[in-house]
């Protein structure tokens, strides 16, 4: 009795230049796979959903493809790669609008169009960087130097913010609320060091040492240093306020996870718990940090008005006194604008890492 001809389960995904098909058949040998007149023909003996049988299917593609499919056999499946003739995004795989019953999205490889474009740009950047490094010297040597440099930078920042976080935690456990009021005099020197060193992070992004976008890094650098050096550093009246504790504590809580994650990334280590913390803790901590910064600015306004520090008189004929508190009120708006920009950037990072895979895609 001849084997029954059946259709296997087929899963697909795409990039701008390629199509990926995964045929759920095990123990396949010498499959017949070809493309004629833009139709993929598949026929093979293998073990599928209906046991050991001959399975076959035909797919007419939505747009033109190159007639040379490449396939790879594994013990459990057949992986087929088809090159598109024109690099573009397809709204579906097949010419017919109704999806065949045996065809489904491959969520293990699926990306939406924007993510695929980012992947394509990343590959192009990687290719250009490789060419640049090959022209400048040994790629492996330069990569190792870059990783070593970034590892040391992240290690120093991790140790600095860890010292601040542990110091504030221990003092709070021992002294309670009394520890709030001398936070600045206790840890300010270390915070000055860490925040001045953070300039390196923005420079790294600007010159291409890291792939981080420059704007979010620059916003965080300028915003924190304004609070640290102007609001706290120049006004002794602010240094004894409890808000300093909350600002420093939230900053350090964010950074100890961020820098430890980057540090392990430099040595190709992926600790899932730390990765989850790095991409999740910012959700409550960043808004709380911005709220603490805003409170510090609001508390400093009457002090700047009273002392007249950084206020100035416009030249003749205006002769109007411009109070520094006017700029602080503008800065309050900028704090939450900066929060939106950084929140959006971090949300995109988290979505790329833990994005929703399961959505209806045809």
Coordinates of C-alpha atoms in Angstrom, one line a residue:
X1 CA 0.0 0.0 0.0
X2 CA 1.4 3.4 -1.0
X3 CA 2.1 6.0 1.6
X4 CA -0.5 8.8 1.8
X5 CA 0.6 12.2 0.5
X6 CA 0.1 14.8 3.2
X7 CA 0.9 18.5 3.9
X8 CA 3.4 19.3 6.7
X9 CA 3.2 22.2 9.1
X10 CA 5.2 25.1 7.7
X11 CA 6.3 28.2 9.7
X12 CA 7.6 31.4 8.0
X13 CA 9.3 34.7 8.8
X14 CA 11.0 37.4 6.7
X15 CA 13.6 40.0 6.6
X16 CA 13.9 42.7 3.9
X17 CA 16.1 40.5 1.7
X18 CA 15.2 36.9 2.8
X19 CA 12.3 34.6 3.5
X20 CA 12.7 31.8 6.1
X21 CA 10.6 28.6 6.0
X22 CA 10.7 25.9 8.7
X23 CA 9.1 22.6 7.7
X24 CA 8.1 20.4 10.6
X25 CA 9.4 17.1 9.4
X26 CA 12.0 14.8 11.0
X27 CA 14.3 12.2 9.6
X28 CA 14.1 13.7 6.1
X29 CA 16.6 12.6 3.4
X30 CA 17.1 14.0 -0.1
X31 CA 14.0 16.3 -0.2
X32 CA 12.8 17.7 -3.6
X33 CA 12.8 21.5 -3.2
X34 CA 12.6 23.8 -6.1
X35 CA 11.2 27.2 -7.3
X36 CA 9.6 27.4 -10.7
X37 CA 7.6 30.4 -12.0
X38 CA 7.8 31.9 -8.5
X39 CA 6.3 28.9 -6.9
X40 CA 8.1 26.9 -4.2
X41 CA 7.6 23.1 -4.6
X42 CA 8.4 20.8 -1.7
X43 CA 8.2 17.0 -1.5
X44 CA 9.9 14.7 0.9
X45 CA 9.6 11.5 2.8
X46 CA 9.7 12.1 6.6
X47 CA 8.1 11.8 10.0
X48 CA 5.5 14.5 10.6
X49 CA 2.1 15.0 12.3
X50 CA 0.7 12.0 10.5
X51 CA 3.6 9.7 11.0
X52 CA 6.0 8.4 8.4
X53 CA 4.6 9.5 5.0
X54 CA 5.3 11.5 1.9
X55 CA 4.6 15.2 2.6
X56 CA 4.4 17.9 0.0
X57 CA 3.2 21.5 -0.5
X58 CA 3.3 24.4 -3.0
X59 CA 3.5 28.1 -2.3
X60 CA 3.2 30.9 -4.8
X61 CA 5.1 33.9 -3.4
X62 CA 3.6 37.4 -3.2
X63 CA 6.5 38.9 -5.1
X64 CA 9.4 37.8 -7.2
X65 CA 12.1 35.6 -5.6
X66 CA 15.4 34.1 -6.8
X67 CA 14.9 30.6 -8.1
X68 CA 17.7 29.0 -6.0
X69 CA 16.4 28.0 -2.5
X70 CA 18.9 27.0 0.1
X71 CA 17.9 24.3 2.6
X72 CA 19.4 22.7 5.7
X73 CA 18.3 19.4 7.2
X74 CA 18.2 18.9 10.9
X75 CA 17.0 15.9 12.8
X76 CA 13.6 17.5 13.5
X77 CA 13.0 20.0 10.6
X78 CA 13.9 21.3 7.2
X79 CA 15.0 25.0 7.2
X80 CA 14.6 26.7 3.8
X81 CA 16.0 30.2 2.9
X82 CA 14.7 32.0 -0.2
X83 CA 16.2 35.3 -1.4
X84 CA 13.9 38.1 -2.5
X85 CA 14.7 39.7 -5.9
X86 CA 14.0 43.1 -4.5
X87 CA 14.9 44.1 -0.9
X88 CA 11.5 45.2 0.6
X89 CA 9.0 44.2 3.2
X90 CA 6.1 42.0 2.3
X91 CA 2.6 42.3 3.8
X92 CA 2.2 38.5 3.5
X93 CA 4.0 35.5 2.1
X94 CA 1.7 34.2 -0.5
X95 CA 0.1 35.7 -3.6
X96 CA -3.3 34.5 -2.5
X97 CA -4.8 36.6 0.3
X98 CA -6.2 33.8 2.3
X99 CA -3.4 32.1 4.3
X100 CA -3.1 28.3 3.7
X101 CA -4.1 26.2 6.7
X102 CA -0.7 24.5 7.0
X103 CA 1.1 27.9 7.1
X104 CA 1.7 29.9 10.2
X105 CA 4.2 32.7 11.5
X106 CA 7.4 31.5 13.0
X107 CA 7.4 33.5 16.2
X108 CA 10.9 32.3 17.1
X109 CA 12.3 34.3 14.2
X110 CA 9.5 36.9 13.7
X111 CA 10.3 40.6 13.7
X112 CA 8.0 43.4 12.7
X113 CA 9.1 45.8 10.0
X114 CA 10.7 48.4 12.3
X115 CA 12.6 45.8 14.2
X116 CA 13.8 44.2 11.0
X117 CA 15.0 47.6 9.8
X118 CA 16.9 48.1 13.0
X119 CA 18.5 44.6 12.6
X120 CA 19.4 45.5 9.0
X121 CA 21.0 48.7 10.0
X122 CA 22.9 47.0 12.8
X123 CA 24.2 44.4 10.4
X124 CA 25.2 47.2 8.0
X125 CA 26.9 49.1 10.8
X126 CA 28.7 45.9 11.9
X127 CA 29.9 45.3 8.3
X128 CA 31.2 48.9 8.0
X129 CA 32.8 48.7 11.4
X130 CA 34.5 45.5 10.4
X131 CA 35.8 47.1 7.2
X132 CA 37.0 50.1 9.2
X133 CA 38.7 47.9 11.8
X134 CA 40.4 45.8 9.1
X135 CA 41.8 48.9 7.6
X136 CA 43.1 50.2 10.9
X137 CA 44.4 47.0 12.5
X138 CA 43.6 43.6 13.8
X139 CA 39.8 43.5 14.5
X140 CA 40.2 41.0 17.3
X141 CA 42.9 43.1 19.0
X142 CA 40.8 46.3 18.7
X143 CA 37.7 44.6 19.9
X144 CA 39.4 43.2 22.9
X145 CA 40.9 46.6 23.8
X146 CA 37.4 48.2 23.4
X147 CA 35.8 45.6 25.6
X148 CA 38.6 45.9 28.2
X149 CA 38.2 49.7 28.3
X150 CA 34.4 49.5 28.6
X151 CA 34.7 46.8 31.3
X152 CA 37.0 49.0 33.4
X153 CA 34.8 52.0 33.0
X154 CA 31.6 50.2 34.0
X155 CA 33.4 48.5 36.9
X156 CA 34.6 51.8 38.3
X157 CA 31.1 53.3 38.0
X158 CA 29.5 50.2 39.5
X159 CA 31.9 50.3 42.5
X160 CA 31.3 54.0 43.0
X161 CA 27.5 53.9 42.9
X162 CA 27.5 50.7 45.0
X163 CA 29.6 52.5 47.7
X164 CA 27.0 55.3 47.7
X165 CA 24.0 52.9 47.8
X166 CA 25.4 50.7 50.6
X167 CA 26.6 53.7 52.6
X168 CA 23.1 55.3 52.5
X169 CA 21.4 52.0 53.2
X170 CA 23.5 51.2 56.3
X171 CA 23.3 54.8 57.7
X172 CA 19.5 54.7 57.3
X173 CA 19.3 51.3 59.1
X174 CA 21.3 52.7 62.0
X175 CA 20.2 56.3 62.2
X176 CA 16.8 56.2 60.6
X177 CA 15.4 59.5 59.3
X178 CA 18.3 61.4 61.0
X179 CA 20.6 60.1 58.2
X180 CA 18.6 62.1 55.6
X181 CA 20.0 65.4 56.7
X182 CA 23.7 64.9 56.3
X183 CA 23.6 62.8 53.1
X184 CA 25.4 65.4 51.1
X185 CA 28.4 65.7 53.4
X186 CA 28.7 61.9 53.6
X187 CA 28.7 60.9 50.0
X188 CA 28.9 64.0 47.9
X189 CA 32.6 63.5 47.0
X190 CA 31.9 60.1 45.5
X191 CA 28.8 61.4 43.7
X192 CA 30.9 64.2 42.2
X193 CA 33.4 61.7 41.0
X194 CA 30.8 59.3 39.4
X195 CA 28.9 62.1 37.7
X196 CA 32.0 63.8 36.3
X197 CA 33.2 60.4 35.1
X198 CA 29.8 59.9 33.4
X199 CA 31.0 62.5 30.8
X200 CA 33.0 59.6 29.3
X201 CA 29.7 57.7 28.6
X202 CA 28.4 60.5 26.5
X203 CA 31.7 60.8 24.6
X204 CA 31.7 57.1 24.0
X205 CA 28.3 57.3 22.4
X206 CA 29.2 60.4 20.4
X207 CA 32.4 58.9 18.9
X208 CA 31.0 55.4 18.3
X209 CA 32.7 53.4 21.0
X210 CA 29.3 52.3 22.1
X211 CA 26.0 52.0 20.1
X212 CA 24.0 54.0 22.6
X213 CA 22.2 57.1 21.2
X214 CA 23.8 60.3 22.3
X215 CA 20.6 62.3 23.2
X216 CA 19.3 60.2 26.2
X217 CA 22.9 60.0 27.6
X218 CA 23.4 63.7 27.2
X219 CA 20.0 64.6 28.8
X220 CA 20.8 62.4 31.8
X221 CA 24.3 63.8 32.2
X222 CA 23.3 67.5 32.0
X223 CA 20.2 67.0 34.2
X224 CA 22.0 65.2 37.0
X225 CA 25.0 67.5 37.0
X226 CA 22.7 70.5 37.1
X227 CA 21.1 69.1 40.2
X228 CA 24.3 68.0 41.8
X229 CA 26.6 71.0 41.0
X230 CA 24.1 73.9 40.9
X231 CA 21.2 73.0 43.1
X232 CA 23.1 71.1 45.8
X233 CA 26.7 72.1 45.3
X234 CA 26.3 75.9 45.3
X235 CA 23.6 76.2 48.0
X236 CA 24.6 75.1 51.5
X237 CA 20.9 75.6 52.5
X238 CA 20.0 72.7 50.2
X239 CA 22.7 70.4 51.4
X240 CA 21.0 69.6 54.7
X241 CA 17.6 68.8 53.2
X242 CA 16.1 65.3 53.1
X243 CA 15.5 65.4 49.4
X244 CA 19.3 65.0 48.8
X245 CA 19.0 61.5 50.3
X246 CA 16.2 60.4 47.9
X247 CA 17.9 61.9 44.9
X248 CA 21.2 60.1 45.6
X249 CA 19.6 56.9 46.7
X250 CA 17.4 56.6 43.5
X251 CA 20.3 57.5 41.2
X252 CA 22.6 54.9 42.8
X253 CA 19.8 52.2 42.8
X254 CA 19.4 52.7 39.1
X255 CA 23.1 52.7 38.2
X256 CA 24.3 49.6 40.2
X257 CA 22.1 47.4 38.0
X258 CA 22.8 49.3 34.8
X259 CA 26.6 49.3 35.1
X260 CA 26.8 45.7 36.4
X261 CA 24.8 44.6 33.4
X262 CA 27.1 46.5 31.0
X263 CA 30.1 45.1 32.8
X264 CA 29.0 41.5 32.3
X265 CA 28.1 42.2 28.7
X266 CA 31.7 43.3 28.0
X267 CA 32.8 39.8 28.9
X268 CA 29.9 38.1 27.0
X269 CA 28.1 37.0 30.2
X270 CA 24.3 37.0 30.3
X271 CA 22.8 36.6 33.8
X272 CA 19.0 36.5 33.2
X273 CA 18.1 37.9 36.6
X274 CA 20.4 40.9 36.2
X275 CA 19.2 41.4 32.7
X276 CA 15.6 41.4 33.8
X277 CA 16.4 43.9 36.6
X278 CA 18.3 46.2 34.2
X279 CA 15.3 46.3 31.8
X280 CA 12.6 46.5 34.5
X281 CA 13.7 48.5 37.6
X282 CA 13.9 51.8 35.6
X283 CA 10.1 51.7 35.2
X284 CA 9.4 52.8 38.8
X285 CA 12.9 54.3 39.6
X286 CA 13.2 56.8 36.7
X287 CA 9.9 58.6 37.4
X288 CA 10.7 58.6 41.2
X289 CA 14.2 60.0 40.5
X290 CA 12.7 62.8 38.3
X291 CA 10.1 63.5 41.0
X292 CA 12.9 63.8 43.6
X293 CA 14.9 66.1 41.3
X294 CA 11.8 68.3 40.7
X295 CA 11.2 68.6 44.4
X296 CA 14.8 69.7 45.0
X297 CA 14.4 72.4 42.3
X298 CA 11.1 73.6 43.8
X299 CA 12.7 73.7 47.3
X300 CA 15.6 75.7 46.0
X301 CA 13.5 78.4 44.2
X302 CA 12.8 80.5 47.4
X303 CA 16.5 80.1 48.5
X304 CA 17.8 81.5 45.1
X305 CA 15.2 84.3 45.3
X306 CA 16.3 85.2 48.8
X307 CA 20.1 85.1 48.1
X308 CA 19.9 86.5 44.6
X309 CA 22.5 84.1 43.5
X310 CA 22.9 83.8 39.7
X311 CA 20.3 86.5 39.2
X312 CA 21.4 89.4 36.9
X313 CA 20.2 92.8 35.6
X314 CA 19.5 93.3 31.9
X315 CA 21.5 96.2 30.4
X316 CA 20.1 99.7 29.7
X317 CA 17.5 100.6 28.6
X318 CA 15.6 97.6 30.0
X319 CA 17.2 97.5 33.5
X320 CA 15.1 94.5 34.4
X321 CA 16.3 92.1 37.1
X322 CA 16.1 88.5 35.9
X323 CA 15.9 86.1 38.7
X324 CA 17.5 82.6 38.5
X325 CA 14.3 81.1 39.7
X326 CA 12.8 82.0 36.3
X327 CA 15.2 79.5 34.7
X328 CA 14.5 77.0 37.4
X329 CA 10.8 77.1 36.5
X330 CA 11.7 76.4 32.9
X331 CA 14.0 73.6 34.0
X332 CA 11.1 72.0 35.9
X333 CA 9.3 71.6 32.5
X334 CA 12.5 70.3 30.9
X335 CA 12.9 67.6 33.6
X336 CA 9.7 65.9 32.6
X337 CA 10.4 66.4 28.9
X338 CA 13.8 64.6 29.5
X339 CA 11.9 61.9 31.4
X340 CA 9.7 61.3 28.4
X341 CA 12.7 61.1 26.0
X342 CA 14.6 58.7 28.3
X343 CA 11.5 56.7 29.2
X344 CA 10.7 56.2 25.5
X345 CA 14.3 55.2 24.7
X346 CA 14.3 52.7 27.6
X347 CA 10.9 51.3 26.7
X348 CA 12.1 50.6 23.2
X349 CA 15.1 48.8 24.6
X350 CA 12.9 46.7 26.8
X351 CA 10.5 46.0 24.0
X352 CA 13.3 44.8 21.8
X353 CA 14.5 42.5 24.6
X354 CA 11.2 41.2 25.9
X355 CA 8.8 42.2 23.0
X356 CA 5.5 40.5 22.6
X357 CA 6.0 37.6 20.3
X358 CA 2.5 36.4 19.9
X359 CA 0.3 38.6 17.8
X360 CA -1.8 37.8 14.7
X361 CA 0.3 38.1 11.7
X362 CA -0.7 37.0 8.2

